[in-house]
PDB file of C-alpha atoms and ligand atoms in Angstrom:
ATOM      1  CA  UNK G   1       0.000   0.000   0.000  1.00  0.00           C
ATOM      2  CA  UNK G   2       1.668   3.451  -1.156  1.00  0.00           C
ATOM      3  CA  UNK G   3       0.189   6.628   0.883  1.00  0.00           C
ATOM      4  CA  UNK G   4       1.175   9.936  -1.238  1.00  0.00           C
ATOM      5  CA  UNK G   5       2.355  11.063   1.633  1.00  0.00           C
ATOM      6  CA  UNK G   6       3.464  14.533   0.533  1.00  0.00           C
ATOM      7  CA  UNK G   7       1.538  15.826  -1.805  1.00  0.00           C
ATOM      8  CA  UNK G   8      -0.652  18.801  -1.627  1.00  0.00           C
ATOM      9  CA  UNK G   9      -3.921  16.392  -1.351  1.00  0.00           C
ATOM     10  CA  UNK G  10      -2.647  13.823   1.261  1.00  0.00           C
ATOM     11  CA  UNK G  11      -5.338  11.071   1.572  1.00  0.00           C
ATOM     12  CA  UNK G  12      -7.128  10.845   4.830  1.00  0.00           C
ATOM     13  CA  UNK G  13      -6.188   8.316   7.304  1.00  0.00           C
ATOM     14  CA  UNK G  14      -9.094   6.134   7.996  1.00  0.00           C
ATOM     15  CA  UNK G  15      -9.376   5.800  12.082  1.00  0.00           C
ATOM     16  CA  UNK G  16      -6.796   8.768  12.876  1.00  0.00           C
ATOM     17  CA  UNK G  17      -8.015   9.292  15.786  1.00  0.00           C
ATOM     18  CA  UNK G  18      -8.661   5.530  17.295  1.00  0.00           C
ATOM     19  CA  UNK G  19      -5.224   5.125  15.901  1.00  0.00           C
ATOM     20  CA  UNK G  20      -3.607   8.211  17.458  1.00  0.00           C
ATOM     21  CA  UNK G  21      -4.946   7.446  21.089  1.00  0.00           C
ATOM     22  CA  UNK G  22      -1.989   5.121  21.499  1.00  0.00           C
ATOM     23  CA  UNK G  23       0.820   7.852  20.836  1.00  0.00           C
ATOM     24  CA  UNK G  24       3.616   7.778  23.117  1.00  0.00           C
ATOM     25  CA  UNK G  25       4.411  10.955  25.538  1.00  0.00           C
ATOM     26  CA  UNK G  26       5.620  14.046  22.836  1.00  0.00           C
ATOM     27  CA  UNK G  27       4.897  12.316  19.743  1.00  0.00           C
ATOM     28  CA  UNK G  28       1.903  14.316  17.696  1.00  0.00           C
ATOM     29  CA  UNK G  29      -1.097  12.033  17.173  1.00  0.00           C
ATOM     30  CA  UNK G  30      -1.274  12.451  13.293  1.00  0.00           C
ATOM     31  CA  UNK G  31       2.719  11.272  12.747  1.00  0.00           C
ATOM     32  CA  UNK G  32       2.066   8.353  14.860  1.00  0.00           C
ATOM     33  CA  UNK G  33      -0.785   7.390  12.917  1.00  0.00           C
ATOM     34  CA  UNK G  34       1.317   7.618   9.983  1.00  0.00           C
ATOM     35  CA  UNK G  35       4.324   5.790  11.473  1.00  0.00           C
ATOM     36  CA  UNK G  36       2.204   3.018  11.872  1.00  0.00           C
ATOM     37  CA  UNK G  37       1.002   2.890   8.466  1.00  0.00           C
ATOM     38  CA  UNK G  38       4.813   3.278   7.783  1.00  0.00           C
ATOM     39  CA  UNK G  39       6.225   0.322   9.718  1.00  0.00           C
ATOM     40  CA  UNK G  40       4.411  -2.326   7.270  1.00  0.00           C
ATOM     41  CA  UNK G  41       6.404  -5.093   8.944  1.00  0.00           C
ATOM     42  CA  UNK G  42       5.098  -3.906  12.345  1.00  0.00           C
ATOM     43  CA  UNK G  43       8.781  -3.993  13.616  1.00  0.00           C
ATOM     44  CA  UNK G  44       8.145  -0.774  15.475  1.00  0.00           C
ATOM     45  CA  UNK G  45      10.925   0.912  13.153  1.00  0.00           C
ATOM     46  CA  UNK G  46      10.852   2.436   9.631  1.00  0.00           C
ATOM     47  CA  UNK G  47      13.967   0.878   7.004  1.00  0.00           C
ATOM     48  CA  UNK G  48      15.092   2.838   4.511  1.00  0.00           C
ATOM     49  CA  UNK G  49      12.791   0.609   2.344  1.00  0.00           C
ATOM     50  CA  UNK G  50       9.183   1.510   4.436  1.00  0.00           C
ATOM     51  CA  UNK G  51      10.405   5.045   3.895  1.00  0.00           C
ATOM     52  CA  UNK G  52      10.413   4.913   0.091  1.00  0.00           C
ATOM     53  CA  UNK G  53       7.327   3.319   0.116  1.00  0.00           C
ATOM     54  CA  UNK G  54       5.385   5.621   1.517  1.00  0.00           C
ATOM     55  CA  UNK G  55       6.943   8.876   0.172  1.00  0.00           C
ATOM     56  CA  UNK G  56       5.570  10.040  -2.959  1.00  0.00           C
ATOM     57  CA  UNK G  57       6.917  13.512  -5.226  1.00  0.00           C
ATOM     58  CA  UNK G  58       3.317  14.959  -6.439  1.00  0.00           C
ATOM     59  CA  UNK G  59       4.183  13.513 -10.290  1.00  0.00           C
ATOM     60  CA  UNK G  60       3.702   9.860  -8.205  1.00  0.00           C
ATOM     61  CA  UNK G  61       7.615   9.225  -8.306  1.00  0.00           C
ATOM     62  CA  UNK G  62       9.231   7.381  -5.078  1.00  0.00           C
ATOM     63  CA  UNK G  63      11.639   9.622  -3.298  1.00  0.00           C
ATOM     64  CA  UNK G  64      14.887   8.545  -4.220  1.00  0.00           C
ATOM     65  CA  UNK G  65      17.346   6.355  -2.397  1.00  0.00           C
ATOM     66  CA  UNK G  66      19.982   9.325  -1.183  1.00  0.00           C
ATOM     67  CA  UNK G  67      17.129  11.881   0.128  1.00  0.00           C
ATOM     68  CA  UNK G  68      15.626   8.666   2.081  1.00  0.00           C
ATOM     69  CA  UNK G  69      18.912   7.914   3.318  1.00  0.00           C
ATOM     70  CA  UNK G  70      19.806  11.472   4.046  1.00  0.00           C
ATOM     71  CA  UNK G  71      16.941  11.750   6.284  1.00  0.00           C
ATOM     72  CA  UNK G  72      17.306   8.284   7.899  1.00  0.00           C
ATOM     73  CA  UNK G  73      20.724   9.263   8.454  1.00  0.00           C
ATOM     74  CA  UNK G  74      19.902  12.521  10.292  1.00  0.00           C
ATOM     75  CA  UNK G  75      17.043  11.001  12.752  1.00  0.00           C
ATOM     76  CA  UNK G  76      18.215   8.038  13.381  1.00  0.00           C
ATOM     77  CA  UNK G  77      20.023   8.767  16.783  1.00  0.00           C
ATOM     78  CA  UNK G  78      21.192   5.059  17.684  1.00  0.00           C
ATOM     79  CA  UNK G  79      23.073   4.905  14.304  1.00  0.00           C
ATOM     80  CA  UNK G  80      20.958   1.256  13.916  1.00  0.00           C
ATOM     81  CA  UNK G  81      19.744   2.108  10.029  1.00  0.00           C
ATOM     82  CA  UNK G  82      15.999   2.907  11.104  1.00  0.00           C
ATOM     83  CA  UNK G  83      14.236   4.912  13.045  1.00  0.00           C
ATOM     84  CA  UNK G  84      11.875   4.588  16.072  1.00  0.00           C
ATOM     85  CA  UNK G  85       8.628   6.470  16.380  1.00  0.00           C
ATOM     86  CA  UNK G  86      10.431   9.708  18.164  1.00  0.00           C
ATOM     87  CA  UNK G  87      12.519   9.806  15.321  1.00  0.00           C
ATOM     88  CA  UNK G  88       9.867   9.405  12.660  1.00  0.00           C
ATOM     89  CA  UNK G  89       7.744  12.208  14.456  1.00  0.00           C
ATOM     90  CA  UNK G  90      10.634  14.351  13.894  1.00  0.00           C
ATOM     91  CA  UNK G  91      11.446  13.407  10.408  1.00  0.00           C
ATOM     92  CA  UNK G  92       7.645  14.023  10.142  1.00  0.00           C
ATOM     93  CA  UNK G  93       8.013  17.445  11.322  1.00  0.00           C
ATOM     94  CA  UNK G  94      11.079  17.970   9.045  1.00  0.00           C
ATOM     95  CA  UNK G  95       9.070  17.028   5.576  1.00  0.00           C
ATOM     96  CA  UNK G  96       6.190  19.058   6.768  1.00  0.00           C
ATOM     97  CA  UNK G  97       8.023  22.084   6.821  1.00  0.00           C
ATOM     98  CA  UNK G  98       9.991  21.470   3.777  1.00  0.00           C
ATOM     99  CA  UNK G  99       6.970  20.428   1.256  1.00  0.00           C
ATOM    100  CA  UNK G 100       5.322  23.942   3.123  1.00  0.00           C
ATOM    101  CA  UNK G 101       8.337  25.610   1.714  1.00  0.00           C
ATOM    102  CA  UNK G 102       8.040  23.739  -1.560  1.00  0.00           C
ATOM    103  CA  UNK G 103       4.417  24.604  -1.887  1.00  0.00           C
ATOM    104  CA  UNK G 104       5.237  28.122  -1.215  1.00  0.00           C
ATOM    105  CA  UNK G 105       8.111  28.746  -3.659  1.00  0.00           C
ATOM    106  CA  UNK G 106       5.981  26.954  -6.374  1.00  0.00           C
ATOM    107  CA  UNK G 107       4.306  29.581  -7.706  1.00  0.00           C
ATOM    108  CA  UNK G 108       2.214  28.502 -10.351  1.00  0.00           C
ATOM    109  CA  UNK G 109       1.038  25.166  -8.394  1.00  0.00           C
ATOM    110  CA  UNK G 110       2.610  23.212 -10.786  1.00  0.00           C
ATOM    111  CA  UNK G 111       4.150  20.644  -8.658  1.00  0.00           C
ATOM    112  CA  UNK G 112       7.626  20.946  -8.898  1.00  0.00           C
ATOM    113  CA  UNK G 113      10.090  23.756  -8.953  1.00  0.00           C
ATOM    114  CA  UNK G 114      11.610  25.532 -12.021  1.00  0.00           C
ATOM    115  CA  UNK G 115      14.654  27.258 -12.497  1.00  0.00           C
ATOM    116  CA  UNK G 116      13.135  30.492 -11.782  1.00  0.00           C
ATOM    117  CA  UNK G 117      11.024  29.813  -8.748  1.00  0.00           C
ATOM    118  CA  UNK G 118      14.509  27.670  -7.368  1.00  0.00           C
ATOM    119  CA  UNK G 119      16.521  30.966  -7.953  1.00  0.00           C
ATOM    120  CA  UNK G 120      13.797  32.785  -6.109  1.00  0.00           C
ATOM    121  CA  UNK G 121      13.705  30.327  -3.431  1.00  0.00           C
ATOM    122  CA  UNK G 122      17.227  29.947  -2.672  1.00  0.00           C
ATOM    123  CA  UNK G 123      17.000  34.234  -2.688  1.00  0.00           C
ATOM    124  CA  UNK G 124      14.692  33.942  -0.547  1.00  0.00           C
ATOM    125  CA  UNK G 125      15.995  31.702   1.805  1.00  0.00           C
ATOM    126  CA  UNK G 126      19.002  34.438   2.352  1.00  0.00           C
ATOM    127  CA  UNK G 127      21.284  32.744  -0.080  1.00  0.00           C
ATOM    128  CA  UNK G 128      23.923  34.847  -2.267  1.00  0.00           C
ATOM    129  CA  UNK G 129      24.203  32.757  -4.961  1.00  0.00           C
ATOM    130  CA  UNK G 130      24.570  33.223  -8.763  1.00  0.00           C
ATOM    131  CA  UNK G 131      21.997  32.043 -11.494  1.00  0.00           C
ATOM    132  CA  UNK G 132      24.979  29.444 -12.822  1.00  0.00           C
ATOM    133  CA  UNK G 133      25.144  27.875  -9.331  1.00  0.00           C
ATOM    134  CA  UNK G 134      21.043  27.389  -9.814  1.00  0.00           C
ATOM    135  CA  UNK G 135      21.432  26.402 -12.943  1.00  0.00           C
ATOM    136  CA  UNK G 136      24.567  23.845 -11.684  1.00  0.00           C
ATOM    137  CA  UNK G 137      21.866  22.486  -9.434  1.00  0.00           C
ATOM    138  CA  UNK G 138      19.076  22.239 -11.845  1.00  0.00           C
ATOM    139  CA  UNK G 139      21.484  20.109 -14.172  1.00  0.00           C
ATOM    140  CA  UNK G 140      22.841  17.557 -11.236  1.00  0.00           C
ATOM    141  CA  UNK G 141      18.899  16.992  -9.947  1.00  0.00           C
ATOM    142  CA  UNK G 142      16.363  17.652 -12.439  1.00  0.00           C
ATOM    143  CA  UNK G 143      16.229  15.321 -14.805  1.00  0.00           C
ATOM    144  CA  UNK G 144      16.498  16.256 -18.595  1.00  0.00           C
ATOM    145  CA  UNK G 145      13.868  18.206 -20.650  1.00  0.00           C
ATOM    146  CA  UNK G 146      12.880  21.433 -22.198  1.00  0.00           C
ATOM    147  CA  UNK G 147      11.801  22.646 -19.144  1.00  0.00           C
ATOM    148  CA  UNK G 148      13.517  20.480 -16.558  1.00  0.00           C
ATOM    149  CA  UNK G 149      11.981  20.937 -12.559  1.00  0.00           C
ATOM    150  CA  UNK G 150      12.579  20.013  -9.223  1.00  0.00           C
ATOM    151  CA  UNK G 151      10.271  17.448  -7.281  1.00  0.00           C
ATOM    152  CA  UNK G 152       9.867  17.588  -3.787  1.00  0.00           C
ATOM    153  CA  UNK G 153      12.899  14.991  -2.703  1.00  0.00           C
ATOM    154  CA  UNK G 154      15.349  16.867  -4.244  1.00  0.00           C
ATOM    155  CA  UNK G 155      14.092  19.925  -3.161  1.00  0.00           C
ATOM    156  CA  UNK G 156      14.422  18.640   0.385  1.00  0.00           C
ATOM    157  CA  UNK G 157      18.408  16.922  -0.356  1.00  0.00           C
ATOM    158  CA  UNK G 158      19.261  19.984  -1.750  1.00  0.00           C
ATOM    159  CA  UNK G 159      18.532  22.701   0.758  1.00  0.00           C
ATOM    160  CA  UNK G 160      19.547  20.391   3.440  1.00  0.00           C
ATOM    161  CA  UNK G 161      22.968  20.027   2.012  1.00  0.00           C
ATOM    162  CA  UNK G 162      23.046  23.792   1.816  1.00  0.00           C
ATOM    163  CA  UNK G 163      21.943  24.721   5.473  1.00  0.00           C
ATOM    164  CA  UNK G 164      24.716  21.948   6.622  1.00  0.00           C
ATOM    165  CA  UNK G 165      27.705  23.337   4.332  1.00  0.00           C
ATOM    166  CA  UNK G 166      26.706  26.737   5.702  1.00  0.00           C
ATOM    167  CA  UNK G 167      26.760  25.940   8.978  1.00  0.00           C
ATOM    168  CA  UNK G 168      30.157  23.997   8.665  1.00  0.00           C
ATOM    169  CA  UNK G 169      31.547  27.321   6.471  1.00  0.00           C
ATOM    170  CA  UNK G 170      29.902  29.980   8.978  1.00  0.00           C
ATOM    171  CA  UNK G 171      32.027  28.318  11.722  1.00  0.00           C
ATOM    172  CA  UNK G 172      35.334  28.737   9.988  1.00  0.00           C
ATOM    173  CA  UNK G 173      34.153  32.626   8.621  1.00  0.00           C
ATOM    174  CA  UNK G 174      34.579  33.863  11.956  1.00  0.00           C
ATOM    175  CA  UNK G 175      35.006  37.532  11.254  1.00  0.00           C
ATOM    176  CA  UNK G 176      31.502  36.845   8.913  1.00  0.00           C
ATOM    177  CA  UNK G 177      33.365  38.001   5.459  1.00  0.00           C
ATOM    178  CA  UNK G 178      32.023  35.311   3.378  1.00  0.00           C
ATOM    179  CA  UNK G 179      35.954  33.688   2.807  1.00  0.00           C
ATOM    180  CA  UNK G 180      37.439  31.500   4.340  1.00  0.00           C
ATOM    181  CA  UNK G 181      41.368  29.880   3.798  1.00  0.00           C
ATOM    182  CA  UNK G 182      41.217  26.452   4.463  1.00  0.00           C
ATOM    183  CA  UNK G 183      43.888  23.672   3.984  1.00  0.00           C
ATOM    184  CA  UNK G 184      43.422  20.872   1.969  1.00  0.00           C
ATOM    185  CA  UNK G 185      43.196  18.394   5.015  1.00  0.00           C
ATOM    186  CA  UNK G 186      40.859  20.877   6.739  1.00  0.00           C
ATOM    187  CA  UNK G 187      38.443  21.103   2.713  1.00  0.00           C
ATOM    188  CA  UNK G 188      38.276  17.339   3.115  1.00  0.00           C
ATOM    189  CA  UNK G 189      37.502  17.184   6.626  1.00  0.00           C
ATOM    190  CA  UNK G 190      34.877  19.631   6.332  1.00  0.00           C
ATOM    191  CA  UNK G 191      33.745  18.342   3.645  1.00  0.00           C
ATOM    192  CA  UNK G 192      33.237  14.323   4.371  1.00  0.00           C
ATOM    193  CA  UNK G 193      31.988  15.083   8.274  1.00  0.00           C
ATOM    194  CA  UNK G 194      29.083  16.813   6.807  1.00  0.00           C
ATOM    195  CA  UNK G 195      28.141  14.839   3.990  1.00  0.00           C
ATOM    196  CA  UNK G 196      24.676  13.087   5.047  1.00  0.00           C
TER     197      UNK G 196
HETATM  198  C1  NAG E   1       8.827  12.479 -11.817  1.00  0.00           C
HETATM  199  O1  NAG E   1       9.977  13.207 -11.462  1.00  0.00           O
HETATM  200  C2  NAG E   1      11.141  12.410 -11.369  1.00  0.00           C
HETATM  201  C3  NAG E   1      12.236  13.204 -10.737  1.00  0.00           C
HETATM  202  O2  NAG E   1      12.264  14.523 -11.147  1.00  0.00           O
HETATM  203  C4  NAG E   1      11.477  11.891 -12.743  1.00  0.00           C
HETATM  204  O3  NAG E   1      12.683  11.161 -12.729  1.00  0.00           O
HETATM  205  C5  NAG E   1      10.335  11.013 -13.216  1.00  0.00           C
HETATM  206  O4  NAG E   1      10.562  10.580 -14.522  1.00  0.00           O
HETATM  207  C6  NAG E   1       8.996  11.741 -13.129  1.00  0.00           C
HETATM  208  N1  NAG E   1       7.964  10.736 -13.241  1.00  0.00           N
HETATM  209  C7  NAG E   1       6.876  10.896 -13.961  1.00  0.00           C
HETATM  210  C8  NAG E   1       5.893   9.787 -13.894  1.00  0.00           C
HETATM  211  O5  NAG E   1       6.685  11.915 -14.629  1.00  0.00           O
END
């Protein structure tokens, strides 16, 4: 069974709230109902395989295998592969926010995000960035067409990728003038501790 999860119409959960009465101490009712429709094997976790079975971008693709692991990777606290229910409610949380952003910075509802509307939304966002460095990203994620667009997954690998590289750069710009000198050793570092 395949709930679209994420898209602007998510179906109704049958029995939310006999479902939710069950949720554990800080966990909101409506991800727990969904984390149990997640864990299809009942395990009480979510694999990187439940995951991509119940995200959906709005043109019905799966999200793909490095955003799912991305996100694994940054709520799964015991470093096991899955996550529990806390972590799912806050991975739930996480997507929310994101696909709100999405939603937002798609202007004409069509789905997915364009060139334009990315440049906007990384401008938005408080990134300085050039229109080649959008366009660098619309070549490496979109995939190929006359008018190529960004669904939802990538959206969410993308700008996550950003907000951690900033973070990791803003702590080296300490006088906050936008360069840094770095060493090789210290690029690398930098680099491969933040990937996700
Ligand atoms: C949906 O978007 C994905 C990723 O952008 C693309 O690879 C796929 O071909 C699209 N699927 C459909 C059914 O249009």
């Amino acid at each position: 069974m395949r709930f679209r999860l994420l898209t602007a119409h998510p179906l109704q959960l049958p029995l939310l709230s006999s479902a939710a009465r069950g949720a554990p101490p800080g966990v909101d009712p409506e991800a727990y109902s969904w984390f149990q429709s997640v864990d299809s094997d009942h395990s009480g976790c979510i694999s990187i395989k439940e995951l991509k079975q119940a995200l959906v971008n709005s043109n019905w693709s799966s999200f793909n295998d490095e955003t799912c692991l991305m996100m694994i990777n940054m709520f799964d606290k015991t470093k096991s592969g899955r996550i529990d229910v806390y972590g799912f409610s806050a991975l739930w949380k996480f997507i929310q926010q994101w696909k709100n952003l999405f939603q937002q910075y798609d202007r004409d509802r069509s789905g997915s995000i364009s060139y334009t509307e990315l440049q906007q939304a990384l401008s938005q966002m408080g990134y300085n960035l050039s229109p080649q460095f959008t366009q660098l990203l619309v070549s490496r994620y979109c995939p190929r067409s006359a008018s190529p667009a960004m669904q939802l997954d990538r959206f969410i690998q993308v700008c996550t990728q950003l907000q951690v590289l900033t973070e990791a750069f803003r702590e080296k710009d300490t006088a906050v003038q936008g360069n840094i000198r770095l060493s090789f050793e210290d690029f690398v570092t930098m680099t491969a501790s933040r990937l996700l």
